[in-house]
Tab-separated table of N, CA and C in Angstrom:
chain	number	residue	atom	x	y	z
A	1	MET	N	1.918	0.346	-7.052
A	1	MET	CA	2.054	0.710	-5.661
A	1	MET	C	3.448	0.398	-5.138
A	2	LEU	N	4.017	-0.698	-5.591
A	2	LEU	CA	5.350	-1.069	-5.137
A	2	LEU	C	6.376	-0.016	-5.552
A	3	TYR	N	6.212	0.526	-6.762
A	3	TYR	CA	7.134	1.551	-7.239
A	3	TYR	C	7.037	2.812	-6.382
A	4	ILE	N	5.825	3.187	-6.024
A	4	ILE	CA	5.621	4.363	-5.179
A	4	ILE	C	6.257	4.142	-3.809
A	5	ALA	N	6.057	2.950	-3.245
A	5	ALA	CA	6.642	2.634	-1.936
A	5	ALA	C	8.168	2.648	-2.000
A	6	LEU	N	8.718	2.114	-3.072
A	6	LEU	CA	10.169	2.105	-3.238
A	6	LEU	C	10.712	3.533	-3.311
A	7	GLY	N	10.110	4.330	-4.169
A	7	GLY	CA	10.533	5.731	-4.288
A	7	GLY	C	10.330	6.493	-2.994
A	8	GLY	N	9.219	6.217	-2.309
A	8	GLY	CA	8.928	6.890	-1.048
A	8	GLY	C	9.935	6.567	0.039
A	9	SER	N	10.348	5.321	0.102
A	9	SER	CA	11.321	4.954	1.139
A	9	SER	C	12.669	5.624	0.882
A	10	VAL	N	13.088	5.679	-0.359
A	10	VAL	CA	14.348	6.352	-0.695
A	10	VAL	C	14.223	7.858	-0.451
A	11	GLY	N	13.076	8.428	-0.797
A	11	GLY	CA	12.854	9.857	-0.587
A	11	GLY	C	12.851	10.241	0.880
A	12	ALA	N	12.195	9.438	1.711
A	12	ALA	CA	12.130	9.737	3.146
A	12	ALA	C	13.509	9.657	3.791
A	13	VAL	N	14.263	8.635	3.452
A	13	VAL	CA	15.617	8.496	4.011
A	13	VAL	C	16.508	9.636	3.512
A	14	SER	N	16.383	9.987	2.246
A	14	SER	CA	17.170	11.089	1.684
A	14	SER	C	16.842	12.402	2.386
A	15	ARG	N	15.559	12.644	2.620
A	15	ARG	CA	15.145	13.863	3.331
A	15	ARG	C	15.751	13.902	4.718
A	16	PHE	N	15.634	12.805	5.440
A	16	PHE	CA	16.157	12.743	6.799
A	16	PHE	C	17.660	13.030	6.818
A	17	LEU	N	18.411	12.360	5.955
A	17	LEU	CA	19.863	12.523	5.942
A	17	LEU	C	20.276	13.939	5.544
A	18	MET	N	19.664	14.471	4.493
A	18	MET	CA	20.016	15.814	4.035
A	18	MET	C	19.647	16.854	5.083
A	19	SER	N	18.465	16.748	5.630
A	19	SER	CA	18.001	17.701	6.634
A	19	SER	C	18.884	17.666	7.879
A	20	GLN	N	19.212	16.469	8.340
A	20	GLN	CA	20.072	16.336	9.520
A	20	GLN	C	21.461	16.919	9.266
A	21	LEU	N	22.023	16.650	8.125
A	21	LEU	CA	23.346	17.162	7.788
A	21	LEU	C	23.349	18.691	7.782
A	22	ILE	N	22.357	19.277	7.144
A	22	ILE	CA	22.289	20.736	7.058
A	22	ILE	C	22.023	21.343	8.429
A	23	ASN	N	21.105	20.775	9.181
A	23	ASN	CA	20.800	21.325	10.502
A	23	ASN	C	21.991	21.219	11.449
A	24	ARG	N	22.766	20.162	11.348
A	24	ARG	CA	23.952	20.007	12.209
A	24	ARG	C	25.015	21.045	11.897
A	25	THR	N	25.136	21.405	10.636
A	25	THR	CA	26.178	22.360	10.254
A	25	THR	C	25.753	23.807	10.453
A	26	SER	N	24.458	24.075	10.593
A	26	SER	CA	24.006	25.462	10.702
A	26	SER	C	24.035	25.991	12.134
A	27	ASN	N	23.878	25.128	13.140
A	27	ASN	CA	23.838	25.561	14.545
A	27	ASN	C	22.901	26.751	14.742
A	28	ASP	N	21.699	26.635	14.238
A	28	ASP	CA	20.741	27.734	14.231
A	28	ASP	C	19.361	27.171	14.538
A	29	ILE	N	18.462	28.004	15.081
A	29	ILE	CA	17.096	27.518	15.316
A	29	ILE	C	16.258	27.575	14.043
A	30	PHE	N	16.766	28.261	13.025
A	30	PHE	CA	16.035	28.360	11.765
A	30	PHE	C	16.097	27.014	11.045
A	31	PRO	N	14.989	26.552	10.490
A	31	PRO	CA	14.915	25.202	9.896
A	31	PRO	C	15.518	25.107	8.492
A	32	TRP	N	16.818	25.324	8.391
A	32	TRP	CA	17.492	25.296	7.092
A	32	TRP	C	17.378	23.947	6.396
A	33	GLY	N	17.410	22.863	7.137
A	33	GLY	CA	17.321	21.534	6.530
A	33	GLY	C	16.007	21.313	5.809
A	34	THR	N	14.910	21.698	6.449
A	34	THR	CA	13.588	21.554	5.830
A	34	THR	C	13.464	22.455	4.614
A	35	ILE	N	13.972	23.669	4.726
A	35	ILE	CA	13.938	24.588	3.583
A	35	ILE	C	14.721	23.996	2.412
A	36	ALA	N	15.893	23.469	2.691
A	36	ALA	CA	16.726	22.911	1.617
A	36	ALA	C	16.036	21.757	0.902
A	37	VAL	N	15.471	20.814	1.661
A	37	VAL	CA	14.827	19.675	0.995
A	37	VAL	C	13.577	20.115	0.244
A	38	ASN	N	12.817	21.049	0.799
A	38	ASN	CA	11.603	21.481	0.113
A	38	ASN	C	11.909	22.290	-1.143
A	39	LEU	N	12.944	23.125	-1.094
A	39	LEU	CA	13.299	23.884	-2.294
A	39	LEU	C	13.910	22.981	-3.361
A	40	LEU	N	14.765	22.066	-2.951
A	40	LEU	CA	15.309	21.108	-3.918
A	40	LEU	C	14.188	20.251	-4.504
A	41	GLY	N	13.263	19.813	-3.669
A	41	GLY	CA	12.116	19.043	-4.151
A	41	GLY	C	11.263	19.838	-5.122
A	42	SER	N	11.091	21.135	-4.854
A	42	SER	CA	10.327	21.997	-5.761
A	42	SER	C	11.020	22.113	-7.111
A	43	LEU	N	12.327	22.295	-7.079
A	43	LEU	CA	13.102	22.360	-8.318
A	43	LEU	C	12.977	21.057	-9.100
A	44	LEU	N	13.136	19.942	-8.407
A	44	LEU	CA	13.095	18.636	-9.075
A	44	LEU	C	11.718	18.303	-9.628
A	45	ILE	N	10.655	18.660	-8.906
A	45	ILE	CA	9.322	18.337	-9.430
A	45	ILE	C	9.023	19.178	-10.665
A	46	GLY	N	9.440	20.448	-10.655
A	46	GLY	CA	9.273	21.263	-11.854
A	46	GLY	C	10.031	20.678	-13.027
A	47	PHE	N	11.270	20.258	-12.761
A	47	PHE	CA	12.121	19.686	-13.799
A	47	PHE	C	11.520	18.407	-14.374
A	48	PHE	N	11.183	17.460	-13.497
A	48	PHE	CA	10.732	16.149	-13.978
A	48	PHE	C	9.328	16.179	-14.579
A	49	VAL	N	8.426	16.954	-14.019
A	49	VAL	CA	7.081	17.026	-14.606
A	49	VAL	C	7.163	17.607	-16.015
A	50	GLU	N	7.967	18.647	-16.187
A	50	GLU	CA	8.137	19.227	-17.524
A	50	GLU	C	8.832	18.242	-18.461
A	51	LEU	N	9.889	17.612	-17.993
A	51	LEU	CA	10.616	16.640	-18.814
A	51	LEU	C	9.702	15.489	-19.228
A	52	PHE	N	8.961	14.962	-18.276
A	52	PHE	CA	8.089	13.819	-18.560
A	52	PHE	C	6.915	14.203	-19.454
A	53	SER	N	6.510	15.470	-19.430
A	53	SER	CA	5.405	15.894	-20.292
A	53	SER	C	5.845	16.035	-21.749
A	54	ARG	N	7.146	16.097	-21.978
A	54	ARG	CA	7.668	16.303	-23.329
A	54	ARG	C	8.452	15.114	-23.875
A	55	THR	N	8.568	14.064	-23.075
A	55	THR	CA	9.308	12.876	-23.497
A	55	THR	C	8.485	11.631	-23.180
A	56	VAL	N	8.887	10.541	-23.763
A	56	VAL	CA	8.219	9.266	-23.488
A	56	VAL	C	8.932	8.624	-22.301
A	57	VAL	N	8.201	8.493	-21.213
A	57	VAL	CA	8.763	7.946	-19.975
A	57	VAL	C	7.788	6.905	-19.444
A	58	PRO	N	8.278	5.754	-19.027
A	58	PRO	CA	7.382	4.738	-18.463
A	58	PRO	C	6.644	5.266	-17.228
A	59	ASP	N	5.389	4.866	-17.091
A	59	ASP	CA	4.585	5.292	-15.945
A	59	ASP	C	5.227	4.918	-14.614
A	60	ASN	N	5.906	3.774	-14.577
A	60	ASN	CA	6.560	3.358	-13.332
A	60	ASN	C	7.640	4.344	-12.900
A	61	LEU	N	8.379	4.890	-13.860
A	61	LEU	CA	9.410	5.870	-13.535
A	61	LEU	C	8.782	7.149	-12.994
A	62	ARG	N	7.691	7.570	-13.612
A	62	ARG	CA	6.962	8.740	-13.103
A	62	ARG	C	6.520	8.506	-11.663
A	63	SER	N	5.959	7.332	-11.409
A	63	SER	CA	5.468	7.003	-10.068
A	63	SER	C	6.593	6.982	-9.043
A	64	ILE	N	7.712	6.359	-9.402
A	64	ILE	CA	8.848	6.287	-8.478
A	64	ILE	C	9.356	7.687	-8.137
A	65	LEU	N	9.589	8.508	-9.147
A	65	LEU	CA	10.207	9.812	-8.925
A	65	LEU	C	9.259	10.858	-8.353
A	66	ILE	N	8.105	11.034	-8.972
A	66	ILE	CA	7.242	12.147	-8.591
A	66	ILE	C	6.394	11.825	-7.367
A	67	ILE	N	5.640	10.759	-7.421
A	67	ILE	CA	4.756	10.427	-6.300
A	67	ILE	C	5.555	9.851	-5.136
A	68	GLY	N	6.428	8.891	-5.433
A	68	GLY	CA	7.180	8.214	-4.378
A	68	GLY	C	8.297	9.060	-3.800
A	69	PHE	N	9.364	9.247	-4.586
A	69	PHE	CA	10.552	9.924	-4.065
A	69	PHE	C	10.260	11.359	-3.645
A	70	LEU	N	9.752	12.184	-4.565
A	70	LEU	CA	9.548	13.593	-4.237
A	70	LEU	C	8.422	13.801	-3.233
A	71	GLY	N	7.422	12.927	-3.258
A	71	GLY	CA	6.357	13.019	-2.261
A	71	GLY	C	6.869	12.798	-0.852
A	72	ALA	N	7.827	11.893	-0.701
A	72	ALA	CA	8.398	11.620	0.621
A	72	ALA	C	9.583	12.528	0.934
A	73	PHE	N	10.276	12.993	-0.094
A	73	PHE	CA	11.441	13.852	0.114
A	73	PHE	C	11.027	15.219	0.650
A	74	THR	N	9.986	15.788	0.078
A	74	THR	CA	9.500	17.081	0.554
A	74	THR	C	8.550	16.859	1.720
A	75	THR	N	8.384	17.897	2.530
A	75	THR	CA	7.579	17.707	3.726
A	75	THR	C	6.840	18.977	4.119
A	76	PHE	N	5.558	18.989	3.888
A	76	PHE	CA	4.745	20.127	4.301
A	76	PHE	C	4.496	20.099	5.802
A	77	SER	N	4.298	18.932	6.352
A	77	SER	CA	3.964	18.841	7.775
A	77	SER	C	5.118	19.315	8.659
A	78	THR	N	6.346	18.979	8.311
A	78	THR	CA	7.489	19.455	9.095
A	78	THR	C	7.632	20.963	8.962
A	79	TYR	N	7.442	21.477	7.759
A	79	TYR	CA	7.459	22.926	7.536
A	79	TYR	C	6.419	23.609	8.415
A	80	ALA	N	5.212	23.080	8.462
A	80	ALA	CA	4.153	23.678	9.277
A	80	ALA	C	4.497	23.614	10.763
A	81	LEU	N	4.977	22.473	11.217
A	81	LEU	CA	5.331	22.307	12.630
A	81	LEU	C	6.483	23.231	13.029
A	82	GLU	N	7.504	23.316	12.195
A	82	GLU	CA	8.623	24.203	12.506
A	82	GLU	C	8.193	25.665	12.504
A	83	SER	N	7.274	26.018	11.625
A	83	SER	CA	6.753	27.386	11.612
A	83	SER	C	6.033	27.703	12.917
A	84	ILE	N	5.194	26.788	13.364
A	84	ILE	CA	4.470	26.984	14.626
A	84	ILE	C	5.441	27.027	15.800
A	85	SER	N	6.480	26.214	15.767
A	85	SER	CA	7.490	26.236	16.836
A	85	SER	C	8.185	27.592	16.903
A	86	LEU	N	8.494	28.166	15.754
A	86	LEU	CA	9.088	29.503	15.735
A	86	LEU	C	8.121	30.529	16.309
A	87	LEU	N	6.860	30.415	15.944
A	87	LEU	CA	5.843	31.338	16.446
A	87	LEU	C	5.688	31.200	17.958
A	88	ARG	N	5.617	29.983	18.446
A	88	ARG	CA	5.498	29.744	19.893
A	88	ARG	C	6.725	30.227	20.659
A	89	GLY	N	7.873	30.165	20.019
A	89	GLY	CA	9.108	30.639	20.643
A	89	GLY	C	9.289	32.141	20.516
A	90	ASN	N	8.248	32.819	20.055
A	90	ASN	CA	8.241	34.275	19.889
A	90	ASN	C	9.287	34.750	18.874
A	91	GLU	N	9.614	33.897	17.944
A	91	GLU	CA	10.557	34.224	16.871
A	91	GLU	C	9.757	34.674	15.649
A	92	ILE	N	9.083	35.803	15.788
A	92	ILE	CA	8.151	36.291	14.759
A	92	ILE	C	8.871	36.544	13.435
A	93	LYS	N	10.027	37.181	13.502
A	93	LYS	CA	10.773	37.473	12.273
A	93	LYS	C	11.160	36.174	11.552
A	94	LEU	N	11.661	35.196	12.295
A	94	LEU	CA	12.028	33.914	11.688
A	94	LEU	C	10.802	33.164	11.171
A	95	PHE	N	9.689	33.271	11.880
A	95	PHE	CA	8.431	32.660	11.440
A	95	PHE	C	8.036	33.211	10.069
A	96	ILE	N	8.047	34.532	9.937
A	96	ILE	CA	7.664	35.173	8.668
A	96	ILE	C	8.659	34.808	7.566
A	97	GLN	N	9.948	34.816	7.899
A	97	GLN	CA	10.956	34.439	6.903
A	97	GLN	C	10.742	33.006	6.421
A	98	ASN	N	10.453	32.108	7.341
A	98	ASN	CA	10.229	30.706	6.985
A	98	ASN	C	9.036	30.564	6.037
A	99	ILE	N	7.948	31.241	6.360
A	99	ILE	CA	6.747	31.199	5.511
A	99	ILE	C	7.063	31.741	4.113
A	100	LEU	N	7.715	32.896	4.067
A	100	LEU	CA	8.015	33.511	2.775
A	100	LEU	C	8.997	32.680	1.952
A	101	ILE	N	10.039	32.181	2.599
A	101	ILE	CA	11.025	31.380	1.865
A	101	ILE	C	10.370	30.142	1.266
A	102	HIS	N	9.608	29.420	2.070
A	102	HIS	CA	8.977	28.200	1.557
A	102	HIS	C	7.994	28.496	0.427
A	103	ASN	N	7.141	29.484	0.617
A	103	ASN	CA	6.090	29.721	-0.371
A	103	ASN	C	6.586	30.450	-1.611
A	104	VAL	N	7.289	31.551	-1.432
A	104	VAL	CA	7.734	32.321	-2.594
A	104	VAL	C	8.852	31.583	-3.332
A	105	LEU	N	9.901	31.209	-2.603
A	105	LEU	CA	11.003	30.517	-3.276
A	105	LEU	C	10.600	29.132	-3.767
A	106	GLY	N	9.670	28.481	-3.089
A	106	GLY	CA	9.179	27.189	-3.568
A	106	GLY	C	8.594	27.304	-4.966
A	107	LEU	N	7.783	28.333	-5.179
A	107	LEU	CA	7.207	28.562	-6.512
A	107	LEU	C	8.290	28.937	-7.524
A	108	VAL	N	9.213	29.784	-7.109
A	108	VAL	CA	10.313	30.180	-7.996
A	108	VAL	C	11.140	28.959	-8.398
A	109	PHE	N	11.391	28.068	-7.456
A	109	PHE	CA	12.187	26.875	-7.757
A	109	PHE	C	11.448	25.922	-8.698
A	110	VAL	N	10.140	25.815	-8.584
A	110	VAL	CA	9.377	24.998	-9.543
A	110	VAL	C	9.519	25.593	-10.944
A	111	ILE	N	9.353	26.901	-11.045
A	111	ILE	CA	9.491	27.574	-12.341
A	111	ILE	C	10.903	27.390	-12.890
A	112	PHE	N	11.900	27.520	-12.028
A	112	PHE	CA	13.287	27.320	-12.442
A	112	PHE	C	13.513	25.882	-12.908
A	113	GLY	N	12.912	24.923	-12.229
A	113	GLY	CA	13.009	23.523	-12.646
A	113	GLY	C	12.411	23.297	-14.026
A	114	ILE	N	11.269	23.917	-14.276
A	114	ILE	CA	10.633	23.824	-15.598
A	114	ILE	C	11.564	24.408	-16.663
A	115	TYR	N	12.121	25.570	-16.362
A	115	TYR	CA	13.040	26.229	-17.294
A	115	TYR	C	14.270	25.357	-17.569
A	116	LEU	N	14.856	24.802	-16.515
A	116	LEU	CA	16.015	23.917	-16.691
A	116	LEU	C	15.674	22.700	-17.543
A	117	SER	N	14.504	22.151	-17.327
A	117	SER	CA	14.074	20.994	-18.102
A	117	SER	C	13.974	21.339	-19.584
A	118	ARG	N	13.448	22.507	-19.870
A	118	ARG	CA	13.338	22.937	-21.269
A	118	ARG	C	14.714	23.107	-21.909
A	119	ILE	N	15.667	23.603	-21.135
A	119	ILE	CA	17.037	23.728	-21.639
A	119	ILE	C	17.615	22.348	-21.924
A	120	VAL	N	17.429	21.421	-21.007
A	120	VAL	CA	17.924	20.053	-21.190
A	120	VAL	C	17.298	19.428	-22.426
A	121	ILE	N	15.991	19.583	-22.564
A	121	ILE	CA	15.300	19.020	-23.725
A	121	ILE	C	15.825	19.643	-25.012
A	122	LYS	N	16.009	20.950	-25.004
A	122	LYS	CA	16.433	21.646	-26.215
A	122	LYS	C	17.863	21.297	-26.623
A	123	TYR	N	18.772	21.260	-25.677
A	123	TYR	CA	20.185	21.112	-26.015
A	123	TYR	C	20.743	19.699	-25.878
A	124	ILE	N	20.178	18.905	-25.009
A	124	ILE	CA	20.724	17.563	-24.804
A	124	ILE	C	19.927	16.507	-25.559
A	125	PHE	N	18.601	16.601	-25.467
A	125	PHE	CA	17.768	15.587	-26.102
A	125	PHE	C	17.347	15.968	-27.516
A	126	GLN	N	17.809	17.089	-28.020
A	126	GLN	CA	17.420	17.542	-29.351
A	126	GLN	C	17.774	16.473	-30.380
A	127	GLY	N	16.789	16.085	-31.144
A	127	GLY	CA	16.980	15.058	-32.145
A	127	GLY	C	16.712	13.647	-31.643
A	128	MET	N	16.614	13.484	-30.325
A	128	MET	CA	16.354	12.162	-29.758
A	128	MET	C	14.866	11.948	-29.503
A	129	ILE	N	14.106	13.045	-29.416
A	129	ILE	CA	12.674	12.926	-29.127
A	129	ILE	C	11.851	13.538	-30.223
């Protein structure tokens, strides 16, 4: 549990900082910060789950990265709230774009993460595992 809490605290702070930085630079009502952290989180979870399934990794490291860090780094609730805010603000086009970007690209980024992990395993860890 301590490992999960440690990873979660780092993930939450990382999400906040990255999201704030991106939102400050975009000057837009579209939630680019949330999209960025969720897509990066999708890529990373695909990468690490695939990597960990093919290598020997301590359970504590899995807990820190996947459950703790990535669980706190990504945010479904903020995505849902921002989507509803766009809808309430009559920003129908942005609402639909937000839904599609998160769901479609989120899946694509997980698949891309898995693919990247396989490349890393094949070319970098070849002979080590």
